[in-house]
Tab-separated table of C-alpha atoms and ligand atoms in Angstrom:
chain	number	residue	atom	x	y	z
A	1	MET	CA	82.516	-78.867	79.741
A	2	GLU	CA	81.484	-81.439	82.210
A	3	LYS	CA	78.556	-79.723	84.127
A	4	ALA	CA	79.233	-79.023	87.874
A	5	GLN	CA	78.001	-81.975	89.837
A	6	ILE	CA	74.966	-80.752	92.048
A	7	ASN	CA	71.284	-82.216	92.206
A	8	TRP	CA	69.786	-79.940	89.521
A	9	SER	CA	66.532	-81.338	90.542
A	10	ASP	CA	66.238	-80.436	94.531
A	11	LEU	CA	67.643	-76.978	94.205
A	12	SER	CA	65.526	-74.082	95.437
A	13	PHE	CA	66.155	-70.408	95.114
A	14	THR	CA	69.527	-69.928	97.621
A	15	TYR	CA	72.634	-68.479	96.256
A	16	MET	CA	75.255	-70.285	95.544
A	17	GLU	CA	78.609	-69.928	94.689
A	18	THR	CA	80.019	-70.110	91.173
A	19	ASP	CA	83.431	-69.814	89.371
A	20	SER	CA	83.556	-65.709	88.720
A	21	HIS	CA	81.582	-62.763	89.090
A	22	LEU	CA	82.409	-59.663	86.893
A	23	GLU	CA	83.158	-55.906	87.946
A	24	TYR	CA	82.763	-53.054	85.826
A	25	TYR	CA	84.673	-50.213	87.430
A	26	PHE	CA	83.044	-46.115	85.963
A	27	ARG	CA	86.129	-43.736	86.899
A	28	ASP	CA	87.239	-40.982	85.605
A	29	GLY	CA	83.881	-40.332	83.336
A	30	LYS	CA	83.653	-43.743	81.339
A	31	TRP	CA	82.994	-46.838	81.691
A	32	ASP	CA	85.946	-49.957	81.341
A	33	GLU	CA	86.262	-53.528	80.021
A	34	GLY	CA	85.972	-55.279	82.878
A	35	ALA	CA	87.055	-57.978	84.202
A	36	VAL	CA	86.451	-61.261	85.166
A	37	VAL	CA	86.706	-61.733	88.985
A	38	LYS	CA	86.691	-65.095	90.492
A	39	GLY	CA	85.381	-65.827	94.108
A	40	ASP	CA	82.360	-63.906	95.674
A	41	GLN	CA	84.673	-60.819	97.106
A	42	VAL	CA	84.618	-57.445	96.518
A	43	SER	CA	86.165	-54.736	97.883
A	44	LEU	CA	84.919	-51.430	98.539
A	45	SER	CA	85.863	-47.953	100.368
A	46	ILE	CA	84.087	-48.466	103.853
A	47	ALA	CA	82.582	-44.543	103.168
A	48	ALA	CA	81.162	-45.780	99.698
A	49	THR	CA	77.622	-43.887	98.902
A	50	CYS	CA	75.983	-48.071	98.987
A	51	LEU	CA	76.948	-48.582	101.990
A	52	HIS	CA	75.118	-45.627	103.724
A	53	TYR	CA	72.913	-44.042	101.268
A	54	GLY	CA	71.182	-47.118	99.545
A	55	GLN	CA	72.969	-45.840	95.979
A	56	GLU	CA	72.443	-49.225	95.037
A	57	CYS	CA	69.901	-50.955	92.694
A	58	PHE	CA	69.931	-54.514	90.198
A	59	GLU	CA	67.881	-56.713	88.264
A	60	GLY	CA	67.433	-61.049	88.018
A	61	LEU	CA	67.168	-62.400	84.567
A	62	LYS	CA	67.632	-66.326	84.189
A	63	VAL	CA	69.288	-68.309	81.674
A	64	PHE	CA	67.462	-71.940	80.256
A	65	GLU	CA	69.215	-74.721	78.604
A	66	ASP	CA	66.846	-75.909	75.925
A	67	LYS	CA	66.780	-79.187	74.482
A	68	ASN	CA	69.950	-79.030	72.262
A	69	GLY	CA	71.776	-77.517	74.884
A	70	ASP	CA	71.643	-73.874	74.237
A	71	ALA	CA	71.616	-71.663	76.741
A	72	LEU	CA	68.377	-69.158	76.353
A	73	VAL	CA	68.217	-65.722	77.639
A	74	PHE	CA	64.975	-64.482	77.895
A	75	ARG	CA	63.871	-61.052	77.527
A	76	ILE	CA	67.340	-59.326	78.392
A	77	ASP	CA	67.063	-56.387	76.964
A	78	GLU	CA	64.229	-55.217	78.537
A	79	ASN	CA	66.415	-56.017	81.934
A	80	ALA	CA	69.057	-53.598	80.437
A	81	LYS	CA	66.556	-50.924	80.023
A	82	ARG	CA	65.178	-51.085	83.527
A	83	LEU	CA	68.569	-50.948	84.601
A	84	LYS	CA	69.078	-47.872	83.593
A	85	HIS	CA	65.914	-46.422	84.813
A	86	SER	CA	67.120	-47.472	88.332
A	87	ALA	CA	69.716	-45.888	87.782
A	88	GLU	CA	68.793	-42.960	86.794
A	89	THR	CA	66.006	-42.797	89.580
A	90	LEU	CA	69.179	-42.949	92.363
A	91	MET	CA	70.656	-40.434	89.995
A	92	MET	CA	73.758	-43.339	89.381
A	93	GLU	CA	75.642	-43.508	86.129
A	94	PRO	CA	73.324	-46.198	83.983
A	95	PHE	CA	75.384	-48.720	82.715
A	96	PRO	CA	75.203	-48.932	78.798
A	97	GLU	CA	72.258	-51.096	76.931
A	98	GLU	CA	74.855	-53.102	75.296
A	99	LYS	CA	77.866	-53.723	77.240
A	100	PHE	CA	74.865	-54.699	79.444
A	101	ILE	CA	73.974	-57.568	77.267
A	102	GLU	CA	77.589	-58.237	76.700
A	103	ALA	CA	78.660	-58.908	79.743
A	104	ILE	CA	75.744	-61.292	80.659
A	105	TYR	CA	76.298	-63.457	77.861
A	106	ARG	CA	80.355	-63.079	79.526
A	107	LEU	CA	79.531	-63.973	82.427
A	108	VAL	CA	77.902	-66.992	81.041
A	109	ARG	CA	80.030	-67.973	79.081
A	110	GLU	CA	83.078	-67.917	82.068
A	111	ASN	CA	79.817	-70.214	84.521
A	112	LYS	CA	78.553	-72.336	81.789
A	113	ARG	CA	79.146	-75.256	83.708
A	114	PHE	CA	76.532	-74.162	86.296
A	115	ILE	CA	74.177	-73.999	83.553
A	116	PRO	CA	71.320	-76.587	85.155
A	117	PRO	CA	70.247	-79.067	81.967
A	118	TYR	CA	67.303	-79.170	79.803
A	119	GLY	CA	64.467	-80.483	81.739
A	120	SER	CA	65.634	-80.314	85.416
A	121	GLY	CA	63.386	-77.136	86.244
A	122	ALA	CA	66.292	-74.626	87.306
A	123	SER	CA	67.685	-72.173	85.500
A	124	LEU	CA	70.686	-69.714	86.170
A	125	TYR	CA	69.657	-66.615	87.383
A	126	ILE	CA	71.522	-63.846	86.656
A	127	ARG	CA	72.583	-60.957	89.621
A	128	PRO	CA	73.758	-58.173	87.742
A	129	VAL	CA	74.097	-55.439	90.389
A	130	MET	CA	74.997	-51.332	90.581
A	131	LEU	CA	77.029	-49.703	93.452
A	132	GLY	CA	78.043	-45.989	93.963
A	133	VAL	CA	81.574	-46.754	95.164
A	134	SER	CA	83.107	-43.003	96.055
A	135	GLY	CA	83.852	-42.289	99.283
A	136	LEU	CA	82.056	-40.220	100.574
A	137	VAL	CA	79.866	-38.375	103.551
A	138	GLY	CA	77.896	-36.305	102.666
A	139	VAL	CA	74.324	-36.772	101.363
A	140	LYS	CA	75.353	-36.888	96.909
A	141	PRO	CA	75.725	-38.766	94.111
A	142	SER	CA	79.035	-41.585	94.266
A	143	ASP	CA	81.256	-39.875	91.281
A	144	ASP	CA	82.284	-43.843	91.007
A	145	TYR	CA	80.095	-47.004	89.971
A	146	LEU	CA	80.479	-50.448	90.328
A	147	PHE	CA	78.331	-52.836	87.544
A	148	LEU	CA	79.225	-56.463	89.206
A	149	ALA	CA	77.136	-59.416	87.591
A	150	PHE	CA	77.059	-63.112	89.582
A	151	CYS	CA	75.257	-65.693	88.821
A	152	THR	CA	73.705	-68.558	90.733
A	153	PRO	CA	71.620	-72.430	89.562
A	154	VAL	CA	68.193	-71.702	91.356
A	155	GLY	CA	65.287	-74.114	91.566
A	156	PRO	CA	61.994	-72.434	92.418
A	157	TYR	CA	61.295	-69.309	93.729
A	158	PHE	CA	58.386	-70.735	95.985
A	159	PRO	CA	59.388	-73.727	98.041
A	160	THR	CA	55.522	-74.664	97.279
A	161	GLY	CA	56.198	-74.429	93.178
A	162	LEU	CA	53.783	-74.507	90.790
A	163	LYS	CA	50.882	-74.727	94.349
A	164	PRO	CA	48.900	-72.469	95.298
A	165	ILE	CA	49.784	-69.412	97.882
A	166	LYS	CA	48.177	-67.845	100.035
A	167	LEU	CA	48.441	-63.759	100.233
A	168	LEU	CA	47.696	-61.286	103.077
A	169	VAL	CA	46.594	-57.463	102.310
A	170	GLU	CA	49.128	-55.283	103.928
A	171	GLU	CA	47.333	-52.217	105.593
A	172	THR	CA	49.663	-51.160	108.655
A	173	TRP	CA	53.214	-50.889	107.039
A	174	ASP	CA	53.885	-49.655	103.160
A	175	ARG	CA	56.223	-50.600	100.666
A	176	ALA	CA	56.892	-47.805	98.583
A	177	ALA	CA	55.620	-44.198	97.863
A	178	PRO	CA	53.191	-43.017	95.165
A	179	GLU	CA	55.564	-40.703	94.387
A	180	GLY	CA	58.845	-42.438	95.702
A	181	VAL	CA	61.214	-45.046	93.723
A	182	GLY	CA	58.711	-48.028	94.824
A	183	HIS	CA	58.943	-48.180	90.181
A	184	ALA	CA	62.803	-48.783	90.610
A	185	LYS	CA	64.687	-52.284	91.585
A	186	ALA	CA	66.201	-50.111	94.384
A	187	GLY	CA	67.542	-52.419	97.692
A	188	GLY	CA	65.888	-50.100	99.888
A	189	ASN	CA	62.737	-51.111	98.409
A	190	TYR	CA	63.220	-54.549	99.716
A	191	ALA	CA	64.641	-53.537	102.770
A	192	ALA	CA	61.782	-51.900	103.490
A	193	GLY	CA	59.450	-54.960	102.880
A	194	LEU	CA	61.505	-57.732	105.176
A	195	ARG	CA	59.311	-56.599	108.504
A	196	VAL	CA	56.193	-57.199	105.922
A	197	SER	CA	56.973	-61.024	105.142
A	198	LYS	CA	57.351	-61.876	108.584
A	199	LYS	CA	54.987	-60.567	109.688
A	200	VAL	CA	52.654	-62.260	107.157
A	201	LYS	CA	54.834	-65.471	107.548
A	202	SER	CA	54.341	-65.415	111.072
A	203	LEU	CA	50.055	-65.427	110.414
A	204	GLY	CA	50.390	-68.088	108.472
A	205	TYR	CA	50.122	-66.938	104.663
A	206	GLN	CA	53.242	-66.966	102.238
A	207	GLU	CA	53.538	-62.975	101.310
A	208	ALA	CA	52.141	-59.561	101.372
A	209	LEU	CA	49.671	-58.069	98.788
A	210	TYR	CA	50.660	-54.694	99.280
A	211	LEU	CA	47.396	-51.525	98.527
A	212	ASP	CA	48.829	-47.979	97.175
A	213	ALA	CA	50.015	-46.032	100.253
A	214	LYS	CA	48.297	-42.979	99.514
A	215	GLN	CA	44.788	-44.177	99.897
A	216	LYS	CA	45.122	-48.177	100.643
A	217	LYS	CA	42.405	-48.737	98.025
A	218	TYR	CA	44.417	-49.776	95.569
A	219	ILE	CA	46.041	-53.221	94.648
A	220	ASP	CA	49.956	-52.855	93.911
A	221	GLU	CA	52.122	-55.958	93.787
A	222	SER	CA	53.700	-59.058	96.144
A	223	GLY	CA	56.960	-58.783	97.795
A	224	PRO	CA	58.970	-59.816	94.793
A	225	ALA	CA	56.433	-60.208	92.373
A	226	ASN	CA	53.340	-57.801	90.188
A	227	PHE	CA	49.759	-59.327	90.724
A	228	PHE	CA	47.186	-59.941	87.999
A	229	ALA	CA	44.220	-62.255	87.483
A	230	ILE	CA	41.708	-63.903	86.453
A	231	THR	CA	37.609	-61.603	86.596
A	232	LYS	CA	34.626	-64.262	86.106
A	233	ASP	CA	34.167	-62.817	83.031
A	234	GLY	CA	37.281	-64.228	81.602
A	235	LYS	CA	39.749	-60.842	81.604
A	236	TYR	CA	43.716	-60.557	82.946
A	237	VAL	CA	43.557	-57.692	85.277
A	238	THR	CA	46.818	-56.828	86.012
A	239	PRO	CA	47.673	-53.067	88.195
A	240	LYS	CA	49.094	-50.201	87.360
A	241	SER	CA	50.846	-47.695	89.662
A	242	ASN	CA	53.770	-45.994	89.791
A	243	SER	CA	54.690	-47.415	92.792
A	244	ILE	CA	55.243	-50.808	91.456
A	245	LEU	CA	58.454	-52.162	89.370
A	246	ALA	CA	57.310	-52.474	85.624
A	247	SER	CA	57.560	-56.802	85.294
A	248	ILE	CA	59.147	-57.978	82.379
A	249	THR	CA	56.779	-61.471	83.183
A	250	ASN	CA	53.554	-59.470	83.904
A	251	LYS	CA	53.790	-57.231	79.882
A	252	SER	CA	55.148	-61.181	78.927
A	253	LEU	CA	51.894	-62.329	80.236
A	254	MET	CA	49.475	-59.512	78.873
A	255	THR	CA	50.684	-60.081	75.583
A	256	LEU	CA	50.538	-63.886	75.819
A	257	ALA	CA	46.709	-63.091	77.682
A	258	ARG	CA	45.870	-61.543	74.227
A	259	GLU	CA	47.169	-64.126	71.480
A	260	MET	CA	45.206	-66.304	73.362
A	261	GLY	CA	41.657	-64.626	73.410
A	262	MET	CA	41.631	-62.379	75.922
A	263	GLU	CA	40.531	-58.947	77.191
A	264	VAL	CA	43.518	-57.084	79.274
A	265	GLU	CA	43.081	-54.235	81.773
A	266	GLN	CA	46.330	-52.882	83.480
A	267	ARG	CA	44.810	-50.293	85.590
A	268	PRO	CA	43.972	-48.927	88.691
A	269	VAL	CA	42.408	-52.430	90.670
A	270	ASP	CA	40.171	-51.324	93.712
A	271	ILE	CA	41.074	-54.198	96.285
A	272	ALA	CA	37.039	-54.314	96.763
A	273	GLU	CA	37.202	-56.264	93.298
A	274	MET	CA	38.664	-59.032	94.038
A	275	ASP	CA	35.012	-60.434	94.764
A	276	THR	CA	35.143	-60.612	90.713
A	277	PHE	CA	38.355	-61.983	90.407
A	278	LYS	CA	38.162	-66.594	89.524
A	279	GLU	CA	42.684	-67.078	89.237
A	280	ALA	CA	44.701	-64.808	90.309
A	281	GLY	CA	48.893	-64.850	90.459
A	282	CYS	CA	52.048	-63.547	91.602
A	283	CYS	CA	54.724	-63.303	88.979
A	284	GLY	CA	58.034	-62.401	88.470
A	285	THR	CA	61.558	-63.514	87.012
A	286	ALA	CA	61.793	-65.608	90.606
A	287	ALA	CA	58.454	-66.780	90.940
A	288	VAL	CA	58.094	-67.048	87.212
A	289	ILE	CA	53.554	-67.260	87.996
A	290	THR	CA	53.036	-68.582	91.535
A	291	PRO	CA	49.342	-68.823	91.659
A	292	VAL	CA	47.271	-67.465	94.424
A	293	LYS	CA	44.900	-69.521	96.677
A	294	THR	CA	43.649	-67.067	99.120
A	295	ILE	CA	43.553	-63.531	99.445
A	296	THR	CA	42.550	-62.273	102.733
A	297	TYR	CA	41.425	-58.102	103.294
A	298	LYS	CA	40.788	-56.993	107.202
A	299	ASP	CA	38.208	-60.535	108.187
A	300	LYS	CA	37.187	-61.622	104.305
A	301	SER	CA	38.742	-64.122	102.461
A	302	VAL	CA	38.745	-65.061	98.485
A	303	THR	CA	39.286	-69.096	97.310
A	304	LEU	CA	40.805	-68.772	94.168
A	305	ALA	CA	41.787	-72.328	93.967
A	306	GLU	CA	40.615	-75.213	95.383
A	307	GLY	CA	43.596	-77.155	97.382
A	308	ASP	CA	46.301	-77.268	95.252
A	309	GLU	CA	44.699	-77.216	92.089
A	310	VAL	CA	45.827	-74.801	89.768
A	311	GLY	CA	43.335	-72.405	87.543
A	312	PRO	CA	43.248	-73.317	83.963
A	313	VAL	CA	44.126	-70.156	82.669
A	314	VAL	CA	46.858	-69.176	84.820
A	315	THR	CA	48.419	-73.133	84.021
A	316	SER	CA	47.997	-72.070	80.319
A	317	LEU	CA	50.006	-68.885	80.954
A	318	TYR	CA	52.853	-71.023	82.563
A	319	ASN	CA	52.725	-73.392	80.175
A	320	LYS	CA	52.755	-71.137	77.660
A	321	LEU	CA	55.493	-68.552	79.216
A	322	THR	CA	58.088	-71.247	80.711
A	323	GLY	CA	57.608	-72.945	77.200
A	324	ILE	CA	58.939	-70.069	75.175
A	325	GLN	CA	61.358	-69.543	77.757
A	326	CYS	CA	63.084	-72.866	76.909
A	327	GLY	CA	62.624	-72.924	73.880
A	328	ASP	CA	60.015	-75.422	73.659
A	329	GLU	CA	57.765	-73.218	72.531
A	330	GLU	CA	57.584	-71.208	69.004
A	331	ASP	CA	58.943	-67.658	70.255
A	332	THR	CA	56.837	-65.339	67.705
A	333	HIS	CA	58.093	-62.256	69.316
A	334	GLY	CA	62.204	-62.444	69.255
A	335	TRP	CA	61.924	-62.124	73.113
A	336	VAL	CA	64.458	-65.355	73.514
A	337	ARG	CA	68.254	-65.141	72.694
A	338	LYS	CA	70.703	-67.653	71.861
A	339	ILE	CA	74.137	-67.263	74.273
A	340	GLU	CA	77.034	-68.651	72.171
A	341	LEU	CA	78.937	-70.620	74.716
A	342	ASP	CA	82.400	-70.825	73.078
B	401	PLP	C1	59.015	-55.721	93.279
B	401	PLP	C2	59.183	-57.109	92.196
B	401	PLP	N1	57.936	-56.978	91.822
B	401	PLP	C3	58.493	-57.516	90.186
B	401	PLP	C4	59.372	-57.794	89.704
B	401	PLP	C5	59.059	-58.929	88.819
B	401	PLP	O1	59.421	-58.532	88.080
B	401	PLP	P1	59.984	-59.521	86.095
B	401	PLP	O2	58.984	-60.487	85.933
B	401	PLP	O3	61.111	-58.382	85.910
B	401	PLP	O4	61.025	-60.201	87.096
B	401	PLP	C6	60.218	-58.009	90.671
B	401	PLP	C7	61.307	-58.949	90.896
B	401	PLP	O5	61.070	-59.829	89.946
B	401	PLP	C8	60.291	-57.274	92.361
B	401	PLP	O6	61.235	-57.212	92.864
């Protein structure tokens, strides 16, 4: 099939409608077999619990074309597991993990002409979403649920691409409470961060770096991504916190860093340790690894990248990870699956 007429190398991280999306309903105690729905509209009760009480969670994953024209998806089983965790956290009916994988394959097959070509730097971003859809006015879990999934071709998340970004440590507002739902991929967590993003951008930074909400001492994560640093003595250090999303990218980078001979520490990381950092990155499916240029905390700044130059460790990790994702590097962990497109 011919690819869609798109200028692939000019894509940014924005939404573009594709041919169809999927809708699977949980009604009368069971999930149905789902339907391919043309267009990008969905019909909901005006009293649906997702609209009023935030019964909504989602996922994000990417499909890459390799040099043979095959479609590869990275660690999809981890996304399936995490969506289940998010749904359970919000008292929603989990979508079965195997069904999740089959649904994403189905979605990609239906929209295969939107998979960006190998070497374009772009990918097909998949957005699975779960919604409580019963019409209720009392605060209680929905009886019925909708799992929907759509895809859209995307370029880099940060318009700067692999250029280092400036982070501002946010102290005024919190993203997630220590015993709250920050570990779930709940839409409400992102709405809670919008005012923070607006503020940091107006001050000339690209993203916020959140501290733990209780003590305002330990690094949590940046807006849409986990944080890691490479210390001056060569360790990969990344925060351990109950209020951050367990990033599949970060988990993969920890494995790759170990294999590259680095010591990996996942533990509470005091913001005062920023003086010991040599390089740092924000990591996630959308952000991949976005190198950090400076971290500003109160009246102090540390510089982790001079100009637009990306540090050697971040560069090696980036090359290894993206190489595995698009099939150029050997996948020794079984992280990548090929999607049959016909
Ligand atoms: C808040 C937050 N943290 C971390 C991540 C990174 O997670 P992953 O690497 O699984 O995409 C994301 C999503 O990209 C996110 O939204």
